[in-house]
Amino acid sequence: MPKLPIFQSEEELAAWIETHDTASYIDQMEDADEIFNVQRSSFPTRPIDVRLRSDYLAAIEAVAEQRGIPYQMLIQAWLLEKLRQEAPEMLPQT
């Protein structure tokens, strides 16, 4: 397991986190004591019906479970990632 570097400032830490995957360092990190209020934005949605092979859906559900998120959220994230690659001009500016 790699050792978490020591940082001289919060800015240095933030810059490092933006460029590194922190998953392998998680056991070395301290729990945050701060409480963050999160306000979710509500966007209009429409249900769609998509047929997937059962084994594909099972794999998606397994990946979602590993990540601790609902499988529908994972599918949305993957679709958005592909849309950003293929047609970024079609996405609203946030």
PDB file of N, CA and C in Angstrom:
ATOM      1  N   MET A   1       0.844  -1.178   0.000  1.00  0.00           N
ATOM      2  CA  MET A   1       0.000   0.000   0.000  1.00  0.00           C
ATOM      3  C   MET A   1       0.893   1.246   0.000  1.00  0.00           C
ATOM      4  N   PRO A   2       0.636   2.186  -0.942  1.00  0.00           N
ATOM      5  CA  PRO A   2       1.461   3.403  -0.984  1.00  0.00           C
ATOM      6  C   PRO A   2       1.188   4.290   0.222  1.00  0.00           C
ATOM      7  N   LYS A   3       2.181   5.070   0.595  1.00  0.00           N
ATOM      8  CA  LYS A   3       2.073   5.959   1.755  1.00  0.00           C
ATOM      9  C   LYS A   3       1.558   7.316   1.290  1.00  0.00           C
ATOM     10  N   LEU A   4       0.588   7.845   2.023  1.00  0.00           N
ATOM     11  CA  LEU A   4       0.019   9.156   1.730  1.00  0.00           C
ATOM     12  C   LEU A   4       1.073  10.227   1.981  1.00  0.00           C
ATOM     13  N   PRO A   5       1.312  11.111   0.998  1.00  0.00           N
ATOM     14  CA  PRO A   5       2.314  12.168   1.196  1.00  0.00           C
ATOM     15  C   PRO A   5       1.905  13.124   2.312  1.00  0.00           C
ATOM     16  N   ILE A   6       2.873  13.861   2.817  1.00  0.00           N
ATOM     17  CA  ILE A   6       2.610  14.907   3.810  1.00  0.00           C
ATOM     18  C   ILE A   6       2.555  16.228   3.049  1.00  0.00           C
ATOM     19  N   PHE A   7       1.515  17.015   3.304  1.00  0.00           N
ATOM     20  CA  PHE A   7       1.303  18.254   2.564  1.00  0.00           C
ATOM     21  C   PHE A   7       1.565  19.456   3.455  1.00  0.00           C
ATOM     22  N   GLN A   8       2.079  20.516   2.856  1.00  0.00           N
ATOM     23  CA  GLN A   8       2.398  21.738   3.583  1.00  0.00           C
ATOM     24  C   GLN A   8       1.186  22.651   3.744  1.00  0.00           C
ATOM     25  N   SER A   9       0.162  22.458   2.906  1.00  0.00           N
ATOM     26  CA  SER A   9      -1.017  23.327   2.976  1.00  0.00           C
ATOM     27  C   SER A   9      -2.231  22.580   2.426  1.00  0.00           C
ATOM     28  N   GLU A  10      -3.407  23.117   2.728  1.00  0.00           N
ATOM     29  CA  GLU A  10      -4.631  22.533   2.184  1.00  0.00           C
ATOM     30  C   GLU A  10      -4.674  22.689   0.670  1.00  0.00           C
ATOM     31  N   GLU A  11      -4.100  23.770   0.155  1.00  0.00           N
ATOM     32  CA  GLU A  11      -4.061  23.990  -1.288  1.00  0.00           C
ATOM     33  C   GLU A  11      -3.222  22.914  -1.977  1.00  0.00           C
ATOM     34  N   GLU A  12      -2.094  22.564  -1.371  1.00  0.00           N
ATOM     35  CA  GLU A  12      -1.233  21.513  -1.907  1.00  0.00           C
ATOM     36  C   GLU A  12      -1.965  20.164  -1.893  1.00  0.00           C
ATOM     37  N   LEU A  13      -2.669  19.893  -0.799  1.00  0.00           N
ATOM     38  CA  LEU A  13      -3.468  18.673  -0.701  1.00  0.00           C
ATOM     39  C   LEU A  13      -4.540  18.651  -1.782  1.00  0.00           C
ATOM     40  N   ALA A  14      -5.262  19.751  -1.952  1.00  0.00           N
ATOM     41  CA  ALA A  14      -6.335  19.815  -2.947  1.00  0.00           C
ATOM     42  C   ALA A  14      -5.793  19.588  -4.349  1.00  0.00           C
ATOM     43  N   ALA A  15      -4.645  20.183  -4.662  1.00  0.00           N
ATOM     44  CA  ALA A  15      -4.045  19.999  -5.986  1.00  0.00           C
ATOM     45  C   ALA A  15      -3.648  18.541  -6.205  1.00  0.00           C
ATOM     46  N   TRP A  16      -3.138  17.897  -5.172  1.00  0.00           N
ATOM     47  CA  TRP A  16      -2.738  16.493  -5.282  1.00  0.00           C
ATOM     48  C   TRP A  16      -3.957  15.598  -5.483  1.00  0.00           C
ATOM     49  N   ILE A  17      -5.017  15.868  -4.734  1.00  0.00           N
ATOM     50  CA  ILE A  17      -6.228  15.044  -4.832  1.00  0.00           C
ATOM     51  C   ILE A  17      -6.843  15.140  -6.224  1.00  0.00           C
ATOM     52  N   GLU A  18      -6.764  16.293  -6.853  1.00  0.00           N
ATOM     53  CA  GLU A  18      -7.332  16.462  -8.190  1.00  0.00           C
ATOM     54  C   GLU A  18      -6.630  15.612  -9.237  1.00  0.00           C
ATOM     55  N   THR A  19      -5.410  15.193  -8.967  1.00  0.00           N
ATOM     56  CA  THR A  19      -4.644  14.455  -9.979  1.00  0.00           C
ATOM     57  C   THR A  19      -4.329  13.015  -9.576  1.00  0.00           C
ATOM     58  N   HIS A  20      -4.869  12.547  -8.460  1.00  0.00           N
ATOM     59  CA  HIS A  20      -4.567  11.196  -7.993  1.00  0.00           C
ATOM     60  C   HIS A  20      -5.839  10.461  -7.584  1.00  0.00           C
ATOM     61  N   ASP A  21      -5.825   9.166  -7.748  1.00  0.00           N
ATOM     62  CA  ASP A  21      -6.895   8.307  -7.246  1.00  0.00           C
ATOM     63  C   ASP A  21      -6.594   8.034  -5.780  1.00  0.00           C
ATOM     64  N   THR A  22      -7.494   8.426  -4.906  1.00  0.00           N
ATOM     65  CA  THR A  22      -7.234   8.309  -3.469  1.00  0.00           C
ATOM     66  C   THR A  22      -7.693   6.979  -2.875  1.00  0.00           C
ATOM     67  N   ALA A  23      -8.240   6.094  -3.682  1.00  0.00           N
ATOM     68  CA  ALA A  23      -8.799   4.838  -3.170  1.00  0.00           C
ATOM     69  C   ALA A  23      -7.778   4.022  -2.378  1.00  0.00           C
ATOM     70  N   SER A  24      -6.552   3.949  -2.848  1.00  0.00           N
ATOM     71  CA  SER A  24      -5.562   3.127  -2.158  1.00  0.00           C
ATOM     72  C   SER A  24      -5.016   3.803  -0.895  1.00  0.00           C
ATOM     73  N   TYR A  25      -5.411   5.056  -0.647  1.00  0.00           N
ATOM     74  CA  TYR A  25      -4.941   5.789   0.522  1.00  0.00           C
ATOM     75  C   TYR A  25      -6.023   5.940   1.589  1.00  0.00           C
ATOM     76  N   ILE A  26      -7.222   5.459   1.312  1.00  0.00           N
ATOM     77  CA  ILE A  26      -8.383   5.742   2.155  1.00  0.00           C
ATOM     78  C   ILE A  26      -8.181   5.321   3.608  1.00  0.00           C
ATOM     79  N   ASP A  27      -7.502   4.206   3.862  1.00  0.00           N
ATOM     80  CA  ASP A  27      -7.300   3.746   5.238  1.00  0.00           C
ATOM     81  C   ASP A  27      -6.364   4.648   6.030  1.00  0.00           C
ATOM     82  N   GLN A  28      -5.564   5.461   5.345  1.00  0.00           N
ATOM     83  CA  GLN A  28      -4.631   6.355   6.013  1.00  0.00           C
ATOM     84  C   GLN A  28      -5.233   7.729   6.304  1.00  0.00           C
ATOM     85  N   MET A  29      -6.406   7.986   5.768  1.00  0.00           N
ATOM     86  CA  MET A  29      -7.029   9.308   5.915  1.00  0.00           C
ATOM     87  C   MET A  29      -7.852   9.385   7.191  1.00  0.00           C
ATOM     88  N   GLU A  30      -7.917  10.584   7.751  1.00  0.00           N
ATOM     89  CA  GLU A  30      -8.714  10.820   8.945  1.00  0.00           C
ATOM     90  C   GLU A  30     -10.152  11.103   8.543  1.00  0.00           C
ATOM     91  N   ASP A  31     -11.092  10.733   9.416  1.00  0.00           N
ATOM     92  CA  ASP A  31     -12.493  11.056   9.188  1.00  0.00           C
ATOM     93  C   ASP A  31     -12.693  12.555   9.366  1.00  0.00           C
ATOM     94  N   ALA A  32     -13.542  13.129   8.546  1.00  0.00           N
ATOM     95  CA  ALA A  32     -13.873  14.549   8.666  1.00  0.00           C
ATOM     96  C   ALA A  32     -14.898  14.734   9.768  1.00  0.00           C
ATOM     97  N   ASP A  33     -14.733  15.767  10.572  1.00  0.00           N
ATOM     98  CA  ASP A  33     -15.677  16.072  11.639  1.00  0.00           C
ATOM     99  C   ASP A  33     -16.719  17.090  11.193  1.00  0.00           C
ATOM    100  N   GLU A  34     -16.488  17.713  10.042  1.00  0.00           N
ATOM    101  CA  GLU A  34     -17.398  18.747   9.564  1.00  0.00           C
ATOM    102  C   GLU A  34     -18.646  18.124   8.959  1.00  0.00           C
ATOM    103  N   ILE A  35     -19.740  18.842   9.081  1.00  0.00           N
ATOM    104  CA  ILE A  35     -20.987  18.426   8.459  1.00  0.00           C
ATOM    105  C   ILE A  35     -21.221  19.344   7.266  1.00  0.00           C
ATOM    106  N   PHE A  36     -21.480  18.743   6.120  1.00  0.00           N
ATOM    107  CA  PHE A  36     -21.697  19.506   4.905  1.00  0.00           C
ATOM    108  C   PHE A  36     -23.166  19.418   4.519  1.00  0.00           C
ATOM    109  N   ASN A  37     -23.797  20.564   4.335  1.00  0.00           N
ATOM    110  CA  ASN A  37     -25.169  20.580   3.868  1.00  0.00           C
ATOM    111  C   ASN A  37     -25.160  20.494   2.344  1.00  0.00           C
ATOM    112  N   VAL A  38     -25.840  19.512   1.832  1.00  0.00           N
ATOM    113  CA  VAL A  38     -25.891  19.303   0.391  1.00  0.00           C
ATOM    114  C   VAL A  38     -27.314  19.556  -0.069  1.00  0.00           C
ATOM    115  N   GLN A  39     -27.439  20.403  -1.056  1.00  0.00           N
ATOM    116  CA  GLN A  39     -28.752  20.668  -1.623  1.00  0.00           C
ATOM    117  C   GLN A  39     -28.756  20.116  -3.037  1.00  0.00           C
ATOM    118  N   ARG A  40     -29.610  19.142  -3.257  1.00  0.00           N
ATOM    119  CA  ARG A  40     -29.693  18.536  -4.572  1.00  0.00           C
ATOM    120  C   ARG A  40     -30.549  19.393  -5.487  1.00  0.00           C
ATOM    121  N   SER A  41     -30.072  19.548  -6.701  1.00  0.00           N
ATOM    122  CA  SER A  41     -30.852  20.239  -7.714  1.00  0.00           C
ATOM    123  C   SER A  41     -31.791  19.233  -8.355  1.00  0.00           C
ATOM    124  N   SER A  42     -32.961  19.688  -8.674  1.00  0.00           N
ATOM    125  CA  SER A  42     -33.931  18.807  -9.303  1.00  0.00           C
ATOM    126  C   SER A  42     -34.016  19.146 -10.787  1.00  0.00           C
ATOM    127  N   PHE A  43     -33.806  18.161 -11.618  1.00  0.00           N
ATOM    128  CA  PHE A  43     -33.880  18.343 -13.056  1.00  0.00           C
ATOM    129  C   PHE A  43     -35.021  17.491 -13.588  1.00  0.00           C
ATOM    130  N   PRO A  44     -35.674  17.964 -14.636  1.00  0.00           N
ATOM    131  CA  PRO A  44     -36.744  17.141 -15.202  1.00  0.00           C
ATOM    132  C   PRO A  44     -36.168  15.832 -15.749  1.00  0.00           C
ATOM    133  N   THR A  45     -36.857  14.762 -15.501  1.00  0.00           N
ATOM    134  CA  THR A  45     -36.425  13.456 -15.998  1.00  0.00           C
ATOM    135  C   THR A  45     -37.591  12.790 -16.707  1.00  0.00           C
ATOM    136  N   ARG A  46     -37.250  11.826 -17.546  1.00  0.00           N
ATOM    137  CA  ARG A  46     -38.258  11.012 -18.212  1.00  0.00           C
ATOM    138  C   ARG A  46     -37.825   9.565 -18.137  1.00  0.00           C
ATOM    139  N   PRO A  47     -38.733   8.702 -17.772  1.00  0.00           N
ATOM    140  CA  PRO A  47     -38.380   7.276 -17.756  1.00  0.00           C
ATOM    141  C   PRO A  47     -38.253   6.756 -19.185  1.00  0.00           C
ATOM    142  N   ILE A  48     -37.310   5.836 -19.378  1.00  0.00           N
ATOM    143  CA  ILE A  48     -37.158   5.184 -20.677  1.00  0.00           C
ATOM    144  C   ILE A  48     -37.141   3.678 -20.452  1.00  0.00           C
ATOM    145  N   ASP A  49     -37.412   2.962 -21.493  1.00  0.00           N
ATOM    146  CA  ASP A  49     -37.404   1.507 -21.427  1.00  0.00           C
ATOM    147  C   ASP A  49     -36.266   1.018 -22.316  1.00  0.00           C
ATOM    148  N   VAL A  50     -35.283   0.380 -21.729  1.00  0.00           N
ATOM    149  CA  VAL A  50     -34.131  -0.124 -22.473  1.00  0.00           C
ATOM    150  C   VAL A  50     -34.000  -1.612 -22.209  1.00  0.00           C
ATOM    151  N   ARG A  51     -33.894  -2.375 -23.244  1.00  0.00           N
ATOM    152  CA  ARG A  51     -33.707  -3.815 -23.087  1.00  0.00           C
ATOM    153  C   ARG A  51     -32.207  -4.115 -23.133  1.00  0.00           C
ATOM    154  N   LEU A  52     -31.753  -4.829 -22.104  1.00  0.00           N
ATOM    155  CA  LEU A  52     -30.352  -5.228 -22.018  1.00  0.00           C
ATOM    156  C   LEU A  52     -30.280  -6.737 -21.860  1.00  0.00           C
ATOM    157  N   ARG A  53     -29.197  -7.308 -22.364  1.00  0.00           N
ATOM    158  CA  ARG A  53     -28.963  -8.719 -22.079  1.00  0.00           C
ATOM    159  C   ARG A  53     -28.866  -8.897 -20.576  1.00  0.00           C
ATOM    160  N   SER A  54     -29.393  -9.985 -20.088  1.00  0.00           N
ATOM    161  CA  SER A  54     -29.397 -10.246 -18.646  1.00  0.00           C
ATOM    162  C   SER A  54     -27.996 -10.245 -18.059  1.00  0.00           C
ATOM    163  N   ASP A  55     -27.020 -10.808 -18.790  1.00  0.00           N
ATOM    164  CA  ASP A  55     -25.660 -10.849 -18.254  1.00  0.00           C
ATOM    165  C   ASP A  55     -25.026  -9.466 -18.225  1.00  0.00           C
ATOM    166  N   TYR A  56     -25.395  -8.583 -19.179  1.00  0.00           N
ATOM    167  CA  TYR A  56     -24.894  -7.216 -19.144  1.00  0.00           C
ATOM    168  C   TYR A  56     -25.444  -6.487 -17.912  1.00  0.00           C
ATOM    169  N   LEU A  57     -26.748  -6.638 -17.683  1.00  0.00           N
ATOM    170  CA  LEU A  57     -27.364  -5.975 -16.535  1.00  0.00           C
ATOM    171  C   LEU A  57     -26.778  -6.511 -15.229  1.00  0.00           C
ATOM    172  N   ALA A  58     -26.541  -7.803 -15.157  1.00  0.00           N
ATOM    173  CA  ALA A  58     -25.941  -8.386 -13.952  1.00  0.00           C
ATOM    174  C   ALA A  58     -24.551  -7.795 -13.700  1.00  0.00           C
ATOM    175  N   ALA A  59     -23.780  -7.607 -14.758  1.00  0.00           N
ATOM    176  CA  ALA A  59     -22.449  -7.016 -14.612  1.00  0.00           C
ATOM    177  C   ALA A  59     -22.544  -5.563 -14.158  1.00  0.00           C
ATOM    178  N   ILE A  60     -23.478  -4.829 -14.726  1.00  0.00           N
ATOM    179  CA  ILE A  60     -23.678  -3.429 -14.329  1.00  0.00           C
ATOM    180  C   ILE A  60     -24.084  -3.353 -12.865  1.00  0.00           C
ATOM    181  N   GLU A  61     -25.000  -4.207 -12.454  1.00  0.00           N
ATOM    182  CA  GLU A  61     -25.442  -4.224 -11.060  1.00  0.00           C
ATOM    183  C   GLU A  61     -24.292  -4.579 -10.120  1.00  0.00           C
ATOM    184  N   ALA A  62     -23.423  -5.477 -10.539  1.00  0.00           N
ATOM    185  CA  ALA A  62     -22.277  -5.858  -9.705  1.00  0.00           C
ATOM    186  C   ALA A  62     -21.303  -4.698  -9.548  1.00  0.00           C
ATOM    187  N   VAL A  63     -21.029  -3.988 -10.636  1.00  0.00           N
ATOM    188  CA  VAL A  63     -20.132  -2.830 -10.560  1.00  0.00           C
ATOM    189  C   VAL A  63     -20.750  -1.755  -9.672  1.00  0.00           C
ATOM    190  N   ALA A  64     -22.041  -1.517  -9.838  1.00  0.00           N
ATOM    191  CA  ALA A  64     -22.726  -0.508  -9.018  1.00  0.00           C
ATOM    192  C   ALA A  64     -22.661  -0.881  -7.538  1.00  0.00           C
ATOM    193  N   GLU A  65     -22.863  -2.147  -7.239  1.00  0.00           N
ATOM    194  CA  GLU A  65     -22.798  -2.592  -5.839  1.00  0.00           C
ATOM    195  C   GLU A  65     -21.398  -2.376  -5.267  1.00  0.00           C
ATOM    196  N   GLN A  66     -20.364  -2.672  -6.058  1.00  0.00           N
ATOM    197  CA  GLN A  66     -18.990  -2.446  -5.609  1.00  0.00           C
ATOM    198  C   GLN A  66     -18.757  -0.976  -5.292  1.00  0.00           C
ATOM    199  N   ARG A  67     -19.379  -0.105  -6.073  1.00  0.00           N
ATOM    200  CA  ARG A  67     -19.211   1.336  -5.874  1.00  0.00           C
ATOM    201  C   ARG A  67     -20.172   1.899  -4.843  1.00  0.00           C
ATOM    202  N   GLY A  68     -21.130   1.102  -4.425  1.00  0.00           N
ATOM    203  CA  GLY A  68     -22.081   1.542  -3.418  1.00  0.00           C
ATOM    204  C   GLY A  68     -23.118   2.520  -3.928  1.00  0.00           C
ATOM    205  N   ILE A  69     -23.490   2.385  -5.198  1.00  0.00           N
ATOM    206  CA  ILE A  69     -24.493   3.276  -5.786  1.00  0.00           C
ATOM    207  C   ILE A  69     -25.561   2.446  -6.492  1.00  0.00           C
ATOM    208  N   PRO A  70     -26.739   3.010  -6.702  1.00  0.00           N
ATOM    209  CA  PRO A  70     -27.764   2.288  -7.456  1.00  0.00           C
ATOM    210  C   PRO A  70     -27.317   2.072  -8.908  1.00  0.00           C
ATOM    211  N   TYR A  71     -27.724   0.951  -9.492  1.00  0.00           N
ATOM    212  CA  TYR A  71     -27.270   0.658 -10.843  1.00  0.00           C
ATOM    213  C   TYR A  71     -27.781   1.684 -11.859  1.00  0.00           C
ATOM    214  N   GLN A  72     -28.958   2.279 -11.615  1.00  0.00           N
ATOM    215  CA  GLN A  72     -29.470   3.292 -12.535  1.00  0.00           C
ATOM    216  C   GLN A  72     -28.557   4.520 -12.548  1.00  0.00           C
ATOM    217  N   MET A  73     -28.019   4.865 -11.386  1.00  0.00           N
ATOM    218  CA  MET A  73     -27.108   6.005 -11.296  1.00  0.00           C
ATOM    219  C   MET A  73     -25.819   5.715 -12.064  1.00  0.00           C
ATOM    220  N   LEU A  74     -25.336   4.491 -11.978  1.00  0.00           N
ATOM    221  CA  LEU A  74     -24.138   4.107 -12.711  1.00  0.00           C
ATOM    222  C   LEU A  74     -24.382   4.196 -14.213  1.00  0.00           C
ATOM    223  N   ILE A  75     -25.510   3.696 -14.665  1.00  0.00           N
ATOM    224  CA  ILE A  75     -25.840   3.769 -16.095  1.00  0.00           C
ATOM    225  C   ILE A  75     -25.900   5.226 -16.543  1.00  0.00           C
ATOM    226  N   GLN A  76     -26.535   6.085 -15.743  1.00  0.00           N
ATOM    227  CA  GLN A  76     -26.603   7.506 -16.090  1.00  0.00           C
ATOM    228  C   GLN A  76     -25.205   8.120 -16.181  1.00  0.00           C
ATOM    229  N   ALA A  77     -24.344   7.790 -15.237  1.00  0.00           N
ATOM    230  CA  ALA A  77     -22.980   8.329 -15.238  1.00  0.00           C
ATOM    231  C   ALA A  77     -22.227   7.885 -16.479  1.00  0.00           C
ATOM    232  N   TRP A  78     -22.360   6.608 -16.849  1.00  0.00           N
ATOM    233  CA  TRP A  78     -21.672   6.103 -18.030  1.00  0.00           C
ATOM    234  C   TRP A  78     -22.222   6.735 -19.307  1.00  0.00           C
ATOM    235  N   LEU A  79     -23.528   6.921 -19.368  1.00  0.00           N
ATOM    236  CA  LEU A  79     -24.120   7.560 -20.546  1.00  0.00           C
ATOM    237  C   LEU A  79     -23.659   9.010 -20.667  1.00  0.00           C
ATOM    238  N   LEU A  80     -23.622   9.717 -19.539  1.00  0.00           N
ATOM    239  CA  LEU A  80     -23.160  11.103 -19.558  1.00  0.00           C
ATOM    240  C   LEU A  80     -21.697  11.185 -19.969  1.00  0.00           C
ATOM    241  N   GLU A  81     -20.878  10.266 -19.475  1.00  0.00           N
ATOM    242  CA  GLU A  81     -19.458  10.239 -19.852  1.00  0.00           C
ATOM    243  C   GLU A  81     -19.309  10.085 -21.364  1.00  0.00           C
ATOM    244  N   LYS A  82     -20.070   9.176 -21.942  1.00  0.00           N
ATOM    245  CA  LYS A  82     -19.998   8.955 -23.392  1.00  0.00           C
ATOM    246  C   LYS A  82     -20.545  10.156 -24.152  1.00  0.00           C
ATOM    247  N   LEU A  83     -21.610  10.761 -23.659  1.00  0.00           N
ATOM    248  CA  LEU A  83     -22.175  11.939 -24.299  1.00  0.00           C
ATOM    249  C   LEU A  83     -21.183  13.094 -24.287  1.00  0.00           C
ATOM    250  N   ARG A  84     -20.447  13.250 -23.191  1.00  0.00           N
ATOM    251  CA  ARG A  84     -19.418  14.297 -23.125  1.00  0.00           C
ATOM    252  C   ARG A  84     -18.319  14.062 -24.153  1.00  0.00           C
ATOM    253  N   GLN A  85     -18.034  12.798 -24.455  1.00  0.00           N
ATOM    254  CA  GLN A  85     -17.021  12.468 -25.456  1.00  0.00           C
ATOM    255  C   GLN A  85     -17.532  12.682 -26.876  1.00  0.00           C
ATOM    256  N   GLU A  86     -18.741  12.226 -27.130  1.00  0.00           N
ATOM    257  CA  GLU A  86     -19.270  12.184 -28.493  1.00  0.00           C
ATOM    258  C   GLU A  86     -19.997  13.452 -28.930  1.00  0.00           C
ATOM    259  N   ALA A  87     -20.656  14.135 -28.011  1.00  0.00           N
ATOM    260  CA  ALA A  87     -21.465  15.289 -28.393  1.00  0.00           C
ATOM    261  C   ALA A  87     -21.521  16.322 -27.265  1.00  0.00           C
ATOM    262  N   PRO A  88     -20.365  16.836 -26.841  1.00  0.00           N
ATOM    263  CA  PRO A  88     -20.371  17.777 -25.716  1.00  0.00           C
ATOM    264  C   PRO A  88     -21.175  19.049 -26.014  1.00  0.00           C
ATOM    265  N   GLU A  89     -21.274  19.409 -27.273  1.00  0.00           N
ATOM    266  CA  GLU A  89     -22.021  20.607 -27.631  1.00  0.00           C
ATOM    267  C   GLU A  89     -23.532  20.462 -27.388  1.00  0.00           C
ATOM    268  N   MET A  90     -23.990  19.225 -27.221  1.00  0.00           N
ATOM    269  CA  MET A  90     -25.413  18.966 -26.993  1.00  0.00           C
ATOM    270  C   MET A  90     -25.790  19.090 -25.512  1.00  0.00           C
ATOM    271  N   LEU A  91     -24.798  19.171 -24.656  1.00  0.00           N
ATOM    272  CA  LEU A  91     -25.049  19.244 -23.215  1.00  0.00           C
ATOM    273  C   LEU A  91     -25.204  20.699 -22.791  1.00  0.00           C
ATOM    274  N   PRO A  92     -26.105  20.955 -21.834  1.00  0.00           N
ATOM    275  CA  PRO A  92     -26.215  22.324 -21.306  1.00  0.00           C
ATOM    276  C   PRO A  92     -24.948  22.702 -20.569  1.00  0.00           C
ATOM    277  N   GLN A  93     -24.590  23.951 -20.623  1.00  0.00           N
ATOM    278  CA  GLN A  93     -23.419  24.454 -19.899  1.00  0.00           C
ATOM    279  C   GLN A  93     -23.783  24.590 -18.431  1.00  0.00           C
ATOM    280  N   THR A  94     -22.954  24.009 -17.543  1.00  0.00           N
ATOM    281  CA  THR A  94     -23.240  24.092 -16.117  1.00  0.00           C
ATOM    282  C   THR A  94     -22.236  24.976 -15.420  1.00  0.00           C
TER     283      THR A  94
END
